[in-house]
Amino acid sequence: MRAFGIRVGTDGTLAGTIGLRFAAEGSAPGQVNVAYGLYPSWWGRGLATRAVTEAPRTASTRLPSWPVRQRAPAAPSIP
């Protein structure tokens, strides 16, 4: 598992975290499980969407042995 902070503002305030789990139980070879969480005060600002969008790029850059080749279709939002 690789975890990253979701930081905002010029001071880098921690708004939440996002984790990438490679080779998770039940996953197909090469599949990555993404999990994230935001502090409630940061909900509704598009931060989770941006973090999930940026995570594959970050993973490919920081973990070149785990290249991201395809993204799954977006899941519907939970109201």
mmCIF file of N, CA, C and O in Angstrom:
data_model
loop_
_atom_site.group_PDB
_atom_site.id
_atom_site.type_symbol
_atom_site.label_atom_id
_atom_site.label_comp_id
_atom_site.label_asym_id
_atom_site.label_seq_id
_atom_site.Cartn_x
_atom_site.Cartn_y
_atom_site.Cartn_z
ATOM 1 N N MET A 1 0.859 -1.182 0.000
ATOM 2 C CA MET A 1 0.000 0.000 0.000
ATOM 3 C C MET A 1 0.890 1.224 0.000
ATOM 4 O O MET A 1 1.848 1.300 0.745
ATOM 5 N N ARG A 2 0.530 2.173 -0.811
ATOM 6 C CA ARG A 2 1.194 3.472 -0.842
ATOM 7 C C ARG A 2 0.150 4.515 -0.511
ATOM 8 O O ARG A 2 -0.917 4.547 -1.130
ATOM 9 N N ALA A 3 0.427 5.350 0.465
ATOM 10 C CA ALA A 3 -0.532 6.373 0.877
ATOM 11 C C ALA A 3 0.066 7.755 0.639
ATOM 12 O O ALA A 3 1.273 7.954 0.786
ATOM 13 N N PHE A 4 -0.800 8.687 0.270
ATOM 14 C CA PHE A 4 -0.400 10.064 0.005
ATOM 15 C C PHE A 4 -1.359 10.992 0.737
ATOM 16 O O PHE A 4 -2.545 10.709 0.859
ATOM 17 N N GLY A 5 -0.851 12.119 1.197
ATOM 18 C CA GLY A 5 -1.704 13.131 1.795
ATOM 19 C C GLY A 5 -2.370 13.968 0.718
ATOM 20 O O GLY A 5 -1.785 14.223 -0.330
ATOM 21 N N ILE A 6 -3.602 14.365 0.969
ATOM 22 C CA ILE A 6 -4.306 15.310 0.101
ATOM 23 C C ILE A 6 -4.146 16.661 0.781
ATOM 24 O O ILE A 6 -4.723 16.911 1.835
ATOM 25 N N ARG A 7 -3.313 17.499 0.215
ATOM 26 C CA ARG A 7 -2.962 18.775 0.841
ATOM 27 C C ARG A 7 -3.485 19.937 0.010
ATOM 28 O O ARG A 7 -3.524 19.852 -1.212
ATOM 29 N N VAL A 8 -3.873 21.004 0.684
ATOM 30 C CA VAL A 8 -4.441 22.171 0.013
ATOM 31 C C VAL A 8 -3.820 23.453 0.549
ATOM 32 O O VAL A 8 -3.279 23.480 1.658
ATOM 33 N N GLY A 9 -3.933 24.491 -0.266
ATOM 34 C CA GLY A 9 -3.473 25.810 0.152
ATOM 35 C C GLY A 9 -1.966 25.954 0.111
ATOM 36 O O GLY A 9 -1.228 24.993 -0.064
ATOM 37 N N THR A 10 -1.526 27.182 0.281
ATOM 38 C CA THR A 10 -0.090 27.464 0.232
ATOM 39 C C THR A 10 0.651 26.894 1.429
ATOM 40 O O THR A 10 1.855 26.669 1.358
ATOM 41 N N ASP A 11 -0.078 26.634 2.520
ATOM 42 C CA ASP A 11 0.571 26.064 3.702
ATOM 43 C C ASP A 11 0.511 24.538 3.728
ATOM 44 O O ASP A 11 1.048 23.909 4.635
ATOM 45 N N GLY A 12 -0.132 23.919 2.731
ATOM 46 C CA GLY A 12 -0.176 22.465 2.640
ATOM 47 C C GLY A 12 -1.032 21.802 3.704
ATOM 48 O O GLY A 12 -0.723 20.710 4.165
ATOM 49 N N THR A 13 -2.134 22.437 4.069
ATOM 50 C CA THR A 13 -3.036 21.875 5.063
ATOM 51 C C THR A 13 -3.496 20.483 4.638
ATOM 52 O O THR A 13 -3.898 20.274 3.495
ATOM 53 N N LEU A 14 -3.450 19.527 5.563
ATOM 54 C CA LEU A 14 -3.883 18.171 5.265
ATOM 55 C C LEU A 14 -5.400 18.109 5.261
ATOM 56 O O LEU A 14 -6.055 18.351 6.276
ATOM 57 N N ALA A 15 -5.983 17.787 4.096
ATOM 58 C CA ALA A 15 -7.433 17.693 3.948
ATOM 59 C C ALA A 15 -7.911 16.246 3.984
ATOM 60 O O ALA A 15 -9.084 15.984 4.193
ATOM 61 N N GLY A 16 -7.000 15.307 3.766
ATOM 62 C CA GLY A 16 -7.365 13.896 3.769
ATOM 63 C C GLY A 16 -6.207 13.052 3.258
ATOM 64 O O GLY A 16 -5.078 13.524 3.158
ATOM 65 N N THR A 17 -6.516 11.809 2.911
ATOM 66 C CA THR A 17 -5.499 10.896 2.397
ATOM 67 C C THR A 17 -6.077 10.069 1.249
ATOM 68 O O THR A 17 -7.290 9.914 1.122
ATOM 69 N N ILE A 18 -5.178 9.547 0.446
ATOM 70 C CA ILE A 18 -5.553 8.610 -0.615
ATOM 71 C C ILE A 18 -4.512 7.497 -0.608
ATOM 72 O O ILE A 18 -3.325 7.753 -0.419
ATOM 73 N N GLY A 19 -4.994 6.277 -0.762
ATOM 74 C CA GLY A 19 -4.096 5.129 -0.756
ATOM 75 C C GLY A 19 -4.258 4.294 -2.000
ATOM 76 O O GLY A 19 -5.361 4.168 -2.542
ATOM 77 N N LEU A 20 -3.165 3.738 -2.455
ATOM 78 C CA LEU A 20 -3.155 2.845 -3.612
ATOM 79 C C LEU A 20 -2.661 1.484 -3.142
ATOM 80 O O LEU A 20 -1.562 1.379 -2.595
ATOM 81 N N ARG A 21 -3.484 0.473 -3.307
ATOM 82 C CA ARG A 21 -3.097 -0.878 -2.897
ATOM 83 C C ARG A 21 -2.877 -1.709 -4.156
ATOM 84 O O ARG A 21 -3.790 -1.936 -4.944
ATOM 85 N N PHE A 22 -1.653 -2.155 -4.301
ATOM 86 C CA PHE A 22 -1.265 -2.980 -5.438
ATOM 87 C C PHE A 22 -1.371 -4.443 -5.026
ATOM 88 O O PHE A 22 -1.039 -4.798 -3.900
ATOM 89 N N ALA A 23 -1.851 -5.273 -5.922
ATOM 90 C CA ALA A 23 -1.959 -6.711 -5.665
ATOM 91 C C ALA A 23 -2.815 -6.997 -4.435
ATOM 92 O O ALA A 23 -2.473 -7.807 -3.598
ATOM 93 N N ALA A 24 -3.941 -6.327 -4.327
ATOM 94 C CA ALA A 24 -4.863 -6.550 -3.211
ATOM 95 C C ALA A 24 -5.567 -7.893 -3.383
ATOM 96 O O ALA A 24 -5.750 -8.377 -4.507
ATOM 97 N N GLU A 25 -5.973 -8.482 -2.283
ATOM 98 C CA GLU A 25 -6.690 -9.745 -2.325
ATOM 99 C C GLU A 25 -7.949 -9.595 -3.189
ATOM 100 O O GLU A 25 -8.714 -8.650 -3.028
ATOM 101 N N GLY A 26 -8.134 -10.514 -4.119
ATOM 102 C CA GLY A 26 -9.296 -10.482 -4.993
ATOM 103 C C GLY A 26 -9.125 -9.619 -6.230
ATOM 104 O O GLY A 26 -10.011 -9.573 -7.076
ATOM 105 N N SER A 27 -7.996 -8.922 -6.350
ATOM 106 C CA SER A 27 -7.747 -8.072 -7.517
ATOM 107 C C SER A 27 -7.076 -8.870 -8.624
ATOM 108 O O SER A 27 -6.306 -9.787 -8.361
ATOM 109 N N ALA A 28 -7.361 -8.479 -9.839
ATOM 110 C CA ALA A 28 -6.701 -9.089 -10.987
ATOM 111 C C ALA A 28 -5.250 -8.608 -11.043
ATOM 112 O O ALA A 28 -4.929 -7.540 -10.519
ATOM 113 N N PRO A 29 -4.364 -9.370 -11.671
ATOM 114 C CA PRO A 29 -2.980 -8.923 -11.807
ATOM 115 C C PRO A 29 -2.904 -7.549 -12.461
ATOM 116 O O PRO A 29 -3.583 -7.288 -13.455
ATOM 117 N N GLY A 30 -2.154 -6.652 -11.876
ATOM 118 C CA GLY A 30 -1.997 -5.306 -12.408
ATOM 119 C C GLY A 30 -3.089 -4.337 -11.986
ATOM 120 O O GLY A 30 -3.003 -3.152 -12.254
ATOM 121 N N GLN A 31 -4.113 -4.828 -11.309
ATOM 122 C CA GLN A 31 -5.199 -3.959 -10.859
ATOM 123 C C GLN A 31 -4.798 -3.252 -9.570
ATOM 124 O O GLN A 31 -4.110 -3.804 -8.726
ATOM 125 N N VAL A 32 -5.232 -1.999 -9.427
ATOM 126 C CA VAL A 32 -4.911 -1.189 -8.255
ATOM 127 C C VAL A 32 -6.216 -0.793 -7.565
ATOM 128 O O VAL A 32 -7.156 -0.343 -8.215
ATOM 129 N N ASN A 33 -6.265 -0.964 -6.256
ATOM 130 C CA ASN A 33 -7.420 -0.558 -5.471
ATOM 131 C C ASN A 33 -7.127 0.829 -4.900
ATOM 132 O O ASN A 33 -6.075 1.044 -4.294
ATOM 133 N N VAL A 34 -8.045 1.770 -5.100
ATOM 134 C CA VAL A 34 -7.870 3.145 -4.622
ATOM 135 C C VAL A 34 -8.869 3.397 -3.496
ATOM 136 O O VAL A 34 -10.057 3.126 -3.633
ATOM 137 N N ALA A 35 -8.370 3.921 -2.383
ATOM 138 C CA ALA A 35 -9.235 4.295 -1.257
ATOM 139 C C ALA A 35 -8.854 5.704 -0.825
ATOM 140 O O ALA A 35 -7.679 6.080 -0.875
ATOM 141 N N TYR A 36 -9.857 6.483 -0.424
ATOM 142 C CA TYR A 36 -9.559 7.855 -0.003
ATOM 143 C C TYR A 36 -10.507 8.267 1.112
ATOM 144 O O TYR A 36 -11.557 7.663 1.315
ATOM 145 N N GLY A 37 -10.118 9.290 1.810
ATOM 146 C CA GLY A 37 -10.965 9.868 2.840
ATOM 147 C C GLY A 37 -10.623 11.336 3.012
ATOM 148 O O GLY A 37 -9.460 11.728 2.870
ATOM 149 N N LEU A 38 -11.636 12.133 3.254
ATOM 150 C CA LEU A 38 -11.447 13.570 3.474
ATOM 151 C C LEU A 38 -12.053 13.946 4.819
ATOM 152 O O LEU A 38 -13.067 13.389 5.228
ATOM 153 N N TYR A 39 -11.454 14.902 5.481
ATOM 154 C CA TYR A 39 -12.074 15.464 6.670
ATOM 155 C C TYR A 39 -13.355 16.164 6.231
ATOM 156 O O TYR A 39 -13.397 16.809 5.180
ATOM 157 N N PRO A 40 -14.440 16.039 7.011
ATOM 158 C CA PRO A 40 -15.731 16.600 6.604
ATOM 159 C C PRO A 40 -15.697 18.074 6.210
ATOM 160 O O PRO A 40 -16.437 18.487 5.313
ATOM 161 N N SER A 41 -14.854 18.852 6.820
ATOM 162 C CA SER A 41 -14.813 20.279 6.473
ATOM 163 C C SER A 41 -14.324 20.521 5.045
ATOM 164 O O SER A 41 -14.488 21.622 4.513
ATOM 165 N N TRP A 42 -13.766 19.507 4.395
ATOM 166 C CA TRP A 42 -13.264 19.640 3.024
ATOM 167 C C TRP A 42 -14.189 18.987 2.003
ATOM 168 O O TRP A 42 -13.896 18.998 0.807
ATOM 169 N N TRP A 43 -15.293 18.400 2.430
ATOM 170 C CA TRP A 43 -16.234 17.768 1.499
ATOM 171 C C TRP A 43 -16.847 18.816 0.569
ATOM 172 O O TRP A 43 -16.986 19.977 0.927
ATOM 173 N N GLY A 44 -17.242 18.370 -0.622
ATOM 174 C CA GLY A 44 -17.977 19.226 -1.555
ATOM 175 C C GLY A 44 -17.136 20.233 -2.309
ATOM 176 O O GLY A 44 -17.667 21.164 -2.919
ATOM 177 N N ARG A 45 -15.833 20.053 -2.325
ATOM 178 C CA ARG A 45 -14.950 21.000 -3.011
ATOM 179 C C ARG A 45 -14.219 20.388 -4.209
ATOM 180 O O ARG A 45 -13.349 21.019 -4.791
ATOM 181 N N GLY A 46 -14.551 19.147 -4.534
ATOM 182 C CA GLY A 46 -13.911 18.483 -5.670
ATOM 183 C C GLY A 46 -12.550 17.888 -5.361
ATOM 184 O O GLY A 46 -11.863 17.431 -6.276
ATOM 185 N N LEU A 47 -12.155 17.881 -4.095
ATOM 186 C CA LEU A 47 -10.818 17.375 -3.756
ATOM 187 C C LEU A 47 -10.688 15.874 -3.980
ATOM 188 O O LEU A 47 -9.651 15.405 -4.458
ATOM 189 N N ALA A 48 -11.718 15.110 -3.641
ATOM 190 C CA ALA A 48 -11.656 13.659 -3.850
ATOM 191 C C ALA A 48 -11.572 13.341 -5.338
ATOM 192 O O ALA A 48 -10.782 12.491 -5.757
ATOM 193 N N THR A 49 -12.363 14.032 -6.141
ATOM 194 C CA THR A 49 -12.329 13.822 -7.589
ATOM 195 C C THR A 49 -10.935 14.105 -8.128
ATOM 196 O O THR A 49 -10.378 13.326 -8.913
ATOM 197 N N ARG A 50 -10.372 15.205 -7.699
ATOM 198 C CA ARG A 50 -9.032 15.554 -8.177
ATOM 199 C C ARG A 50 -7.989 14.543 -7.709
ATOM 200 O O ARG A 50 -7.118 14.140 -8.473
ATOM 201 N N ALA A 51 -8.087 14.109 -6.446
ATOM 202 C CA ALA A 51 -7.120 13.144 -5.914
ATOM 203 C C ALA A 51 -7.189 11.818 -6.665
ATOM 204 O O ALA A 51 -6.157 11.247 -7.025
ATOM 205 N N VAL A 52 -8.401 11.334 -6.919
ATOM 206 C CA VAL A 52 -8.558 10.070 -7.635
ATOM 207 C C VAL A 52 -8.086 10.200 -9.080
ATOM 208 O O VAL A 52 -7.527 9.277 -9.655
ATOM 209 N N THR A 53 -8.276 11.360 -9.668
ATOM 210 C CA THR A 53 -7.804 11.604 -11.032
ATOM 211 C C THR A 53 -6.279 11.665 -11.088
ATOM 212 O O THR A 53 -5.657 11.148 -12.015
ATOM 213 N N GLU A 54 -5.666 12.293 -10.094
ATOM 214 C CA GLU A 54 -4.212 12.462 -10.076
ATOM 215 C C GLU A 54 -3.463 11.221 -9.573
ATOM 216 O O GLU A 54 -2.287 11.048 -9.879
ATOM 217 N N ALA A 55 -4.114 10.365 -8.803
ATOM 218 C CA ALA A 55 -3.435 9.211 -8.207
ATOM 219 C C ALA A 55 -2.740 8.316 -9.235
ATOM 220 O O ALA A 55 -1.592 7.926 -9.024
ATOM 221 N N PRO A 56 -3.384 7.960 -10.357
ATOM 222 C CA PRO A 56 -2.674 7.110 -11.330
ATOM 223 C C PRO A 56 -1.409 7.764 -11.881
ATOM 224 O O PRO A 56 -0.385 7.110 -12.044
ATOM 225 N N ARG A 57 -1.460 9.067 -12.133
ATOM 226 C CA ARG A 57 -0.280 9.774 -12.637
ATOM 227 C C ARG A 57 0.832 9.768 -11.584
ATOM 228 O O ARG A 57 1.994 9.512 -11.888
ATOM 229 N N THR A 58 0.470 10.030 -10.347
ATOM 230 C CA THR A 58 1.442 10.030 -9.260
ATOM 231 C C THR A 58 2.041 8.642 -9.083
ATOM 232 O O THR A 58 3.249 8.494 -8.913
ATOM 233 N N ALA A 59 1.191 7.624 -9.128
ATOM 234 C CA ALA A 59 1.685 6.256 -8.983
ATOM 235 C C ALA A 59 2.669 5.906 -10.090
ATOM 236 O O ALA A 59 3.717 5.311 -9.833
ATOM 237 N N SER A 60 2.349 6.284 -11.318
ATOM 238 C CA SER A 60 3.246 5.990 -12.437
ATOM 239 C C SER A 60 4.577 6.709 -12.302
ATOM 240 O O SER A 60 5.619 6.186 -12.671
ATOM 241 N N THR A 61 4.546 7.928 -11.762
ATOM 242 C CA THR A 61 5.761 8.721 -11.619
ATOM 243 C C THR A 61 6.617 8.221 -10.460
ATOM 244 O O THR A 61 7.819 8.043 -10.600
ATOM 245 N N ARG A 62 5.985 7.999 -9.317
ATOM 246 C CA ARG A 62 6.732 7.609 -8.119
ATOM 247 C C ARG A 62 7.033 6.123 -8.054
ATOM 248 O O ARG A 62 7.942 5.704 -7.353
ATOM 249 N N LEU A 63 6.238 5.330 -8.733
ATOM 250 C CA LEU A 63 6.392 3.877 -8.700
ATOM 251 C C LEU A 63 6.476 3.348 -10.124
ATOM 252 O O LEU A 63 5.572 2.675 -10.605
ATOM 253 N N PRO A 64 7.570 3.643 -10.831
ATOM 254 C CA PRO A 64 7.644 3.279 -12.254
ATOM 255 C C PRO A 64 7.541 1.784 -12.520
ATOM 256 O O PRO A 64 7.208 1.386 -13.632
ATOM 257 N N SER A 65 7.777 0.954 -11.521
ATOM 258 C CA SER A 65 7.638 -0.490 -11.742
ATOM 259 C C SER A 65 6.171 -0.916 -11.778
ATOM 260 O O SER A 65 5.859 -2.054 -12.096
ATOM 261 N N TRP A 66 5.242 0.017 -11.445
ATOM 262 C CA TRP A 66 3.805 -0.243 -11.477
ATOM 263 C C TRP A 66 3.129 0.741 -12.431
ATOM 264 O O TRP A 66 2.381 1.608 -12.011
ATOM 265 N N PRO A 67 3.388 0.647 -13.732
ATOM 266 C CA PRO A 67 2.786 1.607 -14.657
ATOM 267 C C PRO A 67 1.269 1.472 -14.699
ATOM 268 O O PRO A 67 0.735 0.375 -14.613
ATOM 269 N N VAL A 68 0.599 2.598 -14.821
ATOM 270 C CA VAL A 68 -0.855 2.619 -14.947
ATOM 271 C C VAL A 68 -1.188 2.638 -16.430
ATOM 272 O O VAL A 68 -0.811 3.560 -17.133
ATOM 273 N N ARG A 69 -1.892 1.623 -16.881
ATOM 274 C CA ARG A 69 -2.178 1.510 -18.303
ATOM 275 C C ARG A 69 -3.623 1.831 -18.645
ATOM 276 O O ARG A 69 -3.939 2.147 -19.767
ATOM 277 N N GLN A 70 -4.517 1.702 -17.690
ATOM 278 C CA GLN A 70 -5.940 1.899 -17.978
ATOM 279 C C GLN A 70 -6.658 2.294 -16.709
ATOM 280 O O GLN A 70 -6.339 1.832 -15.629
ATOM 281 N N ARG A 71 -7.655 3.184 -16.848
ATOM 282 C CA ARG A 71 -8.495 3.553 -15.726
ATOM 283 C C ARG A 71 -9.873 2.959 -15.920
ATOM 284 O O ARG A 71 -10.384 2.921 -17.039
ATOM 285 N N ALA A 72 -10.466 2.529 -14.824
ATOM 286 C CA ALA A 72 -11.829 1.998 -14.883
ATOM 287 C C ALA A 72 -12.792 3.156 -15.086
ATOM 288 O O ALA A 72 -12.490 4.304 -14.729
ATOM 289 N N PRO A 73 -13.963 2.900 -15.630
ATOM 290 C CA PRO A 73 -14.975 3.960 -15.774
ATOM 291 C C PRO A 73 -15.335 4.536 -14.413
ATOM 292 O O PRO A 73 -15.262 3.844 -13.405
ATOM 293 N N ALA A 74 -15.722 5.767 -14.402
ATOM 294 C CA ALA A 74 -16.097 6.429 -13.145
ATOM 295 C C ALA A 74 -17.307 5.773 -12.526
ATOM 296 O O ALA A 74 -18.253 5.407 -13.217
ATOM 297 N N ALA A 75 -17.249 5.603 -11.219
ATOM 298 C CA ALA A 75 -18.397 5.061 -10.483
ATOM 299 C C ALA A 75 -19.364 6.187 -10.163
ATOM 300 O O ALA A 75 -18.951 7.336 -10.020
ATOM 301 N N PRO A 76 -20.646 5.884 -10.054
ATOM 302 C CA PRO A 76 -21.596 6.932 -9.699
ATOM 303 C C PRO A 76 -21.356 7.442 -8.283
ATOM 304 O O PRO A 76 -20.887 6.704 -7.428
ATOM 305 N N SER A 77 -21.656 8.688 -8.041
ATOM 306 C CA SER A 77 -21.507 9.281 -6.716
ATOM 307 C C SER A 77 -22.568 8.728 -5.783
ATOM 308 O O SER A 77 -23.676 8.416 -6.196
ATOM 309 N N ILE A 78 -22.200 8.640 -4.529
ATOM 310 C CA ILE A 78 -23.155 8.223 -3.494
ATOM 311 C C ILE A 78 -23.708 9.479 -2.860
ATOM 312 O O ILE A 78 -22.946 10.306 -2.363
ATOM 313 N N PRO A 79 -25.039 9.662 -2.890
ATOM 314 C CA PRO A 79 -25.606 10.902 -2.323
ATOM 315 C C PRO A 79 -25.430 10.982 -0.818
ATOM 316 O O PRO A 79 -25.251 10.072 -0.146
#
